[in-house]
Amino acid sequence: MSCPLPAGFHALPLPIVQLSLAAVLKCGQSFRWSIFPLSSGTLPPSYPTHEYRLCLRDRLICLRQSPDTLYYKTVLPPRSTHTSSINDGETVKEETLAWIRDYFQLDVDLVYLYSDWSKRDPVFRTFRNRFEGIRMIRQDPWENLVSFICSSNNNISRITKMVTSLCEHFSPPLLSLPPPELYPELLASSLVSPPATPLSEPSLLRSSQQENIPQDDSLWTYHPFPSPAALASSSVASTLRSLGFGYRAEYVQKTAQMLHEAHPPNSKNVDGAEKWLKTLRSMPTDEAREVLLGFMGVGRKVADCVLLMSLDKKEVVPVDTHVYQIAMKHYGVSPSSKTKSKGKIPMTPKIYDQVNTKLAEVWGDYAGWAHSVLFTADLKSFSTYGLDAPEKMPTRSPSELLVGLPTPPMTPSPSPVKTSGKRKKSAVPVQGASGILDREISIDGGLQVDLGLSLAERVKKRRRVSTSR
C-alpha cells in the first residue's frame, strides 16, 4: 500500500540511505526536535512512522519520512507580522525547501561517502548497513554553541531538557499546534490504531519530559531559540541555575553578554552576534577554533563540535574519552602511560591531537562525518537500532508445554542412569499424572536425585545405588 501525500505536506524524493531522521535527529547533534509517533500499531512499510517538528524564528517545520521520500510542511504563526510575500504559499514552500537542503546538507552524496569510508576502514564497513543515513546537519552557530556549552559533563537527555527550558523561559512562543493527524484511510480500515502512548520507539526515546515528546492530545506550544540579547542580562544566570544548569549558567550568560556587547543588533533588529558567528564559516579551521575558545565554557571539544556541526569544518573530529577509547580499540592509538598504570583516561592536548590526526588520516576530508556514525553506533540508546525486532515468545502454561510429551512414571526408578561420564544438564520439569511437577537434578556420575525425598531417604538411596555398583 503506497502512502498518500499527507495533508499540507510536500514531497521530496530522498532515499533513507541519504538521510535517516530517526538517527540524525536523536544522536546528539541537535536537541530541539519534538517527535510524534503516528501509530501504536504496525504501519505499512511505505508509511512514515513519526512526525518531527522544529521551531524556527518565523515558522514551524514539520517533517515525515518514508523509505524513499521526505515529506515537509510549514506552519506559520496565526497573526504573522511578516511581509505579504512570506504568506504566499509557493514562496513559503520554496523557502522551507531551501532551509531543508541547507540544514541537512543534501548537496553532499552520503552514499558515496559511506562507500569511500568502507574502502578506507574495515571497522566502518561493519557498521555501514545498520547505521545508514547518518549525516552532519548544518545548525545555526549560536544555538549550536549554547547547546554544547550545556553538554559539558552531561548526556543527551539532560541537554535536551536544559535547551527546552532555555527556550520556554527566554523566548516568547511562536505558535501552538495539536499533535499530527493520523492516517484516516488506515484508521477507517482498522489497519492501525491511534497511539496509546508517545513512547513507541523506546530504544531512541527515553522519556517524554526529557525527549520533547508530547504526552497527550492538548496543544503543543513551540518557542524559537532565544537570541544572544535575550540571554545577555546578568539576571539570566540565576534563572538558569534555578532551572538546573549548575555551573553552566554563568557560561551561557557570559558568552551571550560577550557576543551581544561586541555585536549588538542593528537598526533593523537583526542580531549582529548571530550574523557575525556565521562569518566564522569562511575562516580557516584553526583561526575559527581560537575565536570559539575565547568564550566562557568553551574548551577544545566544545569548540570542535561547533566547528563540525555549524561552521562547515567537515574534517574536524571532536575527541572525548569515549572517542579516545574507540581510537585505542580499533585504530592503533597507543594508550598513555597514565592510562596504562591507573586505568584512567586523561584528555591532554597531546592525546587529543594524536586521536584527531589519526582518525583524519583514516577517514579523509569528511572525517568528522564518519566519526558521527561510529559515535552514534556506540551510544547506548542506539543499541538495538537497525536490528530486526526479536519475535516475542508466547507465554504458555506448563500443561501447554507438555503437549506431545510422554507421561513420566509416578515414581522415578531407583536404578542408576548410566552415562558417558559427562555431567548432564538439569532435567526439564515435566508434569506427572498426579499433576505435581517432578523435580529432579543431576549430579556427577549421572545419578538423578528426586528433590521430593527427604534428606535421609536420599542418603539411603545413594547407598543402595553405590552397593549395587
XYZ file of C-alpha atoms in Angstrom:
469
model
C 0.000 0.000 0.000
C 1.510 3.308 -1.088
C 1.314 6.293 1.232
C -0.882 9.167 0.018
C 0.561 12.654 0.375
C -0.265 13.840 3.927
C -2.478 16.920 4.035
C -0.456 20.127 3.808
C 2.808 18.314 3.085
C 5.054 18.439 0.043
C 7.200 15.535 -1.132
C 10.939 15.495 -1.753
C 12.288 12.247 -3.262
C 15.078 11.210 -0.902
C 16.087 7.630 -0.020
C 16.719 6.850 3.623
C 20.323 5.881 2.811
C 20.908 9.597 2.195
C 19.137 10.775 5.356
C 17.684 8.893 8.316
C 15.726 11.299 10.507
C 15.346 8.628 13.199
C 19.119 8.579 13.655
C 20.275 12.083 12.742
C 17.785 13.913 14.969
C 18.444 11.724 18.031
C 22.215 11.166 18.026
C 23.233 14.271 19.959
C 23.652 16.870 17.229
C 20.503 18.938 17.799
C 18.311 18.945 20.906
C 15.100 20.784 19.976
C 13.218 18.467 17.636
C 9.917 17.199 19.036
C 8.840 13.756 17.865
C 5.306 12.408 17.441
C 4.664 8.699 16.777
C 1.914 8.323 14.183
C 0.560 4.959 15.324
C 0.874 2.397 18.086
C 0.275 -0.373 15.561
C 2.316 -1.606 12.623
C 2.133 0.701 9.629
C 2.610 -0.395 6.017
C 6.295 -0.083 5.045
C 5.644 2.904 2.775
C 4.060 4.975 5.564
C 6.048 7.376 7.780
C 6.052 6.278 11.414
C 6.859 9.628 13.071
C 6.483 13.348 12.592
C 9.401 15.612 13.542
C 8.923 19.309 14.353
C 11.354 22.195 14.841
C 10.502 25.810 15.652
C 12.444 28.496 13.780
C 12.149 32.245 14.344
C 9.333 32.672 11.827
C 7.831 29.223 11.216
C 7.413 25.654 12.381
C 8.979 22.948 10.211
C 7.205 19.553 10.152
C 8.893 16.501 8.611
C 7.892 12.908 7.931
C 9.872 10.206 6.176
C 9.185 7.031 4.233
C 11.915 4.762 2.814
C 12.179 6.838 -0.365
C 10.551 10.216 0.368
C 10.945 13.147 2.755
C 7.663 14.963 3.429
C 7.766 18.558 4.666
C 5.244 21.154 5.781
C 5.430 24.751 7.011
C 3.203 26.186 9.734
C 3.182 29.979 10.169
C 2.052 31.862 13.284
C -1.646 32.879 13.155
C -1.131 36.652 13.138
C 2.037 36.852 11.142
C 3.956 40.122 11.163
C 5.889 39.092 8.087
C 5.633 40.850 4.787
C 2.900 39.738 2.437
C 5.387 37.787 0.327
C 6.035 35.206 3.033
C 2.368 34.365 3.198
C 2.375 33.356 -0.440
C 2.140 29.571 -0.420
C 4.693 28.950 -3.141
C 7.219 31.316 -1.560
C 6.833 29.640 1.823
C 7.303 26.226 0.224
C 10.461 27.317 -1.611
C 11.958 28.917 1.500
C 11.301 25.835 3.613
C 12.744 23.529 0.968
C 15.850 25.719 0.734
C 16.200 25.551 4.518
C 15.887 21.730 4.465
C 18.544 21.383 1.776
C 20.900 23.657 3.710
C 20.203 22.238 7.186
C 20.693 18.604 6.131
C 23.450 19.471 3.607
C 21.705 17.485 0.901
C 24.254 18.579 -1.686
C 26.634 16.015 -0.145
C 26.257 12.464 -1.511
C 26.238 10.351 1.643
C 26.180 7.037 -0.248
C 29.464 7.970 -1.907
C 30.992 8.901 1.453
C 29.877 5.622 3.058
C 31.446 3.734 0.156
C 34.689 5.690 0.484
C 34.877 5.179 4.268
C 34.165 1.456 3.845
C 37.092 1.121 1.443
C 39.372 3.002 3.815
C 38.239 1.414 7.065
C 37.161 -2.208 7.731
C 35.763 -1.123 11.106
C 33.398 1.344 9.462
C 32.421 -1.325 6.951
C 30.866 -3.408 9.730
C 28.524 -0.541 10.682
C 27.672 0.651 7.188
C 24.378 -1.132 6.545
C 22.983 -0.983 10.051
C 23.623 2.740 10.578
C 22.838 4.125 7.142
C 21.691 7.675 6.516
C 23.664 9.429 9.292
C 24.917 12.821 8.127
C 26.007 16.027 9.788
C 23.408 18.773 9.989
C 24.307 22.433 9.457
C 22.931 24.163 12.515
C 22.641 27.792 13.476
C 26.042 28.546 15.092
C 24.550 30.431 18.061
C 22.154 27.634 19.013
C 24.885 25.070 18.446
C 27.343 26.988 20.649
C 24.945 27.317 23.588
C 23.755 23.710 23.298
C 27.298 22.372 23.548
C 28.231 24.670 26.406
C 25.372 22.830 28.130
C 26.849 19.474 27.067
C 29.779 19.649 29.496
C 29.673 16.541 31.747
C 26.169 15.831 30.517
C 24.096 13.387 28.465
C 21.665 13.790 25.575
C 18.528 13.569 27.707
C 19.645 16.239 30.166
C 20.937 18.543 27.439
C 17.562 18.246 25.701
C 15.757 19.160 28.899
C 18.035 22.157 29.524
C 17.710 23.514 25.986
C 13.927 23.118 26.150
C 13.813 25.060 29.439
C 16.025 27.754 27.946
C 13.602 28.296 25.060
C 10.482 28.238 27.233
C 11.823 30.824 29.701
C 13.665 33.244 27.407
C 11.840 33.098 24.087
C 8.163 34.008 23.548
C 6.009 31.290 21.969
C 5.610 31.435 18.209
C 2.522 29.239 17.900
C 0.645 26.278 19.355
C -0.347 23.186 17.421
C -2.098 19.900 18.236
C -0.387 16.572 17.583
C -0.363 15.439 13.953
C -3.390 13.722 12.466
C -3.145 10.009 11.881
C -3.875 8.262 8.608
C -7.673 8.385 8.181
C -7.716 5.711 5.491
C -5.861 3.278 7.770
C -7.949 4.097 10.834
C -11.107 3.563 8.793
C -9.872 0.167 7.671
C -8.750 -0.728 11.225
C -5.244 -1.459 9.952
C -3.724 0.684 12.679
C -4.824 2.201 15.950
C -4.209 5.661 17.423
C -1.024 5.855 19.502
C -1.796 4.728 23.032
C 1.488 6.222 24.222
C 4.057 8.501 22.620
C 6.872 6.123 23.516
C 6.602 3.690 20.633
C 10.352 3.658 19.998
C 11.935 3.015 23.411
C 15.430 2.419 22.051
C 15.616 6.051 20.944
C 13.044 7.909 23.026
C 13.705 7.783 26.748
C 11.004 9.890 28.412
C 8.530 12.496 27.332
C 9.951 15.112 29.674
C 13.499 14.564 28.533
C 12.975 13.994 24.832
C 10.419 16.621 23.757
C 7.575 14.171 23.250
C 4.042 15.433 23.897
C 2.097 13.336 26.374
C -1.494 13.911 25.223
C -3.729 15.477 22.615
C -3.508 19.005 24.019
C -1.876 21.837 22.118
C 1.896 21.763 21.968
C 3.495 25.220 22.247
C 6.626 25.995 20.247
C 9.339 28.503 21.158
C 12.200 29.630 18.907
C 15.733 29.552 20.277
C 16.452 32.766 22.253
C 18.833 35.348 20.818
C 22.103 36.430 22.487
C 20.365 39.666 23.518
C 17.729 37.660 25.420
C 20.409 35.856 27.455
C 22.887 38.709 27.990
C 21.449 40.187 31.201
C 23.268 39.332 34.439
C 19.980 38.160 35.968
C 19.815 35.322 33.445
C 22.459 33.288 35.289
C 20.413 32.965 38.481
C 17.355 31.875 36.496
C 19.386 29.263 34.662
C 20.757 27.935 37.940
C 17.188 27.527 39.200
C 16.465 25.530 36.040
C 19.260 23.073 36.810
C 22.066 24.458 34.634
C 24.545 24.476 37.526
C 27.949 25.989 36.733
C 26.940 26.174 33.046
C 24.529 29.027 33.886
C 27.344 31.594 34.086
C 28.976 30.213 30.943
C 25.801 30.668 28.883
C 25.075 34.153 30.255
C 28.658 35.422 29.950
C 29.029 34.124 26.401
C 25.747 35.778 25.405
C 26.876 39.024 27.028
C 30.250 38.959 25.253
C 28.611 38.446 21.871
C 25.830 40.965 22.445
C 28.205 43.722 23.529
C 30.651 43.088 20.699
C 27.982 42.700 18.000
C 24.720 44.418 19.029
C 21.547 44.285 16.903
C 21.391 46.786 14.052
C 18.659 49.285 13.257
C 16.623 46.576 11.515
C 16.717 44.487 14.689
C 18.916 41.877 13.039
C 21.015 40.241 15.735
C 24.580 41.205 14.920
C 26.070 38.434 17.069
C 24.285 35.637 15.239
C 25.191 37.130 11.884
C 28.827 37.537 12.933
C 29.120 33.928 14.127
C 28.237 32.743 10.628
C 31.266 34.600 9.266
C 33.455 32.051 11.073
C 32.466 29.593 8.347
C 34.814 31.360 5.947
C 37.751 31.388 8.394
C 40.470 28.709 8.398
C 39.721 25.986 10.931
C 42.498 26.895 13.374
C 41.522 30.566 13.408
C 37.836 29.834 13.910
C 38.713 27.463 16.751
C 40.749 30.150 18.530
C 37.807 32.552 18.323
C 35.465 29.984 19.874
C 37.937 29.155 22.651
C 37.666 32.772 23.778
C 34.097 32.275 25.012
C 33.173 31.194 28.537
C 32.746 27.452 28.955
C 34.255 26.581 25.580
C 37.108 24.087 25.598
C 38.657 22.170 22.720
C 35.898 19.576 22.416
C 33.012 22.078 22.529
C 34.802 24.280 20.002
C 35.321 21.329 17.667
C 31.666 20.286 17.954
C 30.642 23.782 16.852
C 33.209 23.783 14.038
C 31.876 20.472 12.731
C 28.143 20.922 13.269
C 27.583 24.539 12.274
C 30.736 26.084 10.792
C 31.370 23.717 7.846
C 34.635 22.254 9.181
C 33.851 18.731 7.996
C 37.322 17.354 8.721
C 37.218 18.109 12.463
C 36.795 15.156 14.835
C 35.658 16.177 18.347
C 37.529 13.980 20.818
C 36.463 12.951 24.306
C 37.324 9.911 26.413
C 34.631 7.967 24.547
C 36.205 8.650 21.140
C 39.670 8.046 22.620
C 38.586 4.560 23.680
C 37.322 3.858 20.156
C 40.640 5.061 18.719
C 42.659 2.841 21.074
C 40.454 -0.193 20.461
C 40.156 -0.031 16.677
C 42.701 2.369 15.196
C 46.029 1.678 16.855
C 46.249 4.792 19.001
C 48.615 3.984 21.860
C 47.316 4.500 25.393
C 49.204 6.995 27.516
C 51.370 5.798 30.391
C 48.807 7.118 32.888
C 46.061 5.199 31.118
C 48.110 2.009 31.376
C 49.022 2.436 35.027
C 45.840 3.830 36.544
C 43.155 2.760 34.103
C 42.041 6.370 33.750
C 41.883 8.319 30.516
C 43.383 11.813 30.847
C 42.492 14.006 27.866
C 45.657 16.007 27.341
C 46.197 18.288 24.315
C 48.785 15.814 23.019
C 46.358 12.894 23.177
C 43.604 14.994 21.629
C 45.794 15.930 18.656
C 47.028 12.351 18.288
C 43.496 10.937 18.074
C 42.286 13.728 15.800
C 45.195 13.290 13.402
C 44.872 9.503 13.286
C 41.142 9.481 12.554
C 41.542 12.196 9.923
C 44.163 10.008 8.218
C 41.791 7.039 8.226
C 38.617 8.794 7.042
C 39.861 11.698 4.924
C 38.296 15.087 4.261
C 34.944 14.186 5.830
C 36.452 12.599 8.936
C 34.056 14.457 11.235
C 31.074 12.997 9.394
C 32.466 9.450 9.619
C 33.142 9.939 13.313
C 29.456 10.746 13.882
C 28.440 7.338 12.504
C 30.721 5.391 14.845
C 29.841 7.696 17.733
C 26.130 7.012 17.148
C 26.736 3.282 16.809
C 28.348 3.255 20.248
C 25.533 5.134 22.022
C 23.597 3.019 24.483
C 20.286 4.401 23.213
C 21.115 3.016 19.751
C 21.997 -0.500 20.943
C 19.034 -2.014 19.078
C 18.887 0.491 16.227
C 18.772 -1.111 12.800
C 18.205 -4.584 14.219
C 15.160 -6.666 13.432
C 12.793 -6.797 16.384
C 13.013 -10.248 18.013
C 9.898 -12.340 17.784
C 8.047 -12.474 21.065
C 7.832 -15.943 22.556
C 4.249 -16.819 23.501
C 3.564 -17.241 27.180
C 2.318 -20.765 27.810
C 1.202 -22.691 30.844
C 3.067 -25.844 31.995
C 0.275 -28.049 30.634
C 0.606 -26.433 27.194
C 4.341 -27.087 27.229
C 3.670 -30.797 27.758
C 1.655 -31.348 24.588
C 3.248 -34.250 22.699
C 5.495 -35.312 25.609
C 5.159 -38.812 27.116
C 3.711 -39.062 30.603
C 6.506 -39.922 33.065
C 6.088 -42.682 35.653
C 4.663 -41.782 39.025
C 7.874 -42.693 40.862
C 11.409 -42.445 39.470
C 13.163 -45.761 39.060
C 15.755 -46.455 41.762
C 18.114 -47.849 39.149
C 21.028 -45.597 38.283
C 21.234 -43.999 34.875
C 24.429 -44.918 33.108
C 26.075 -42.117 31.186
C 29.268 -41.460 29.321
C 30.705 -39.827 32.427
C 29.883 -36.258 31.430
C 27.795 -34.131 33.719
C 24.205 -33.983 32.493
C 22.158 -30.832 32.269
C 19.357 -30.260 34.733
C 16.251 -32.155 33.784
C 13.396 -30.167 32.265
C 10.433 -30.028 34.668
C 7.552 -32.158 33.426
C 4.152 -32.788 34.889
C 3.347 -36.256 36.240
C -0.017 -37.991 36.205
C -0.670 -36.676 39.689
C -0.448 -33.135 38.402
C 2.602 -32.364 40.584
C 5.836 -31.272 38.904
C 8.546 -33.880 39.475
C 11.736 -32.003 40.404
C 14.987 -33.716 39.519
C 18.581 -32.613 39.348
C 21.636 -34.438 38.034
C 24.949 -34.816 39.830
C 28.373 -36.024 38.762
C 28.240 -39.613 37.627
C 24.838 -39.292 36.039
C 22.711 -40.040 39.123
C 19.358 -38.276 39.142
C 18.039 -37.272 42.569
C 14.389 -36.627 43.342
C 14.147 -33.450 45.411
C 10.762 -34.600 46.683
C 12.504 -37.141 49.006
C 13.691 -36.293 52.471
C 17.410 -35.965 53.196
C 17.544 -39.341 54.959
C 15.719 -41.048 52.087
C 18.116 -39.540 49.540
C 21.164 -40.725 51.564
C 19.735 -44.269 51.765
C 19.006 -44.205 48.050
C 22.589 -43.203 47.225
C 23.954 -46.007 49.438
C 21.761 -48.580 47.677
C 22.994 -47.365 44.307
C 26.631 -47.452 45.420
C 26.213 -51.013 46.740
C 24.601 -52.192 43.525
C 27.613 -50.910 41.569
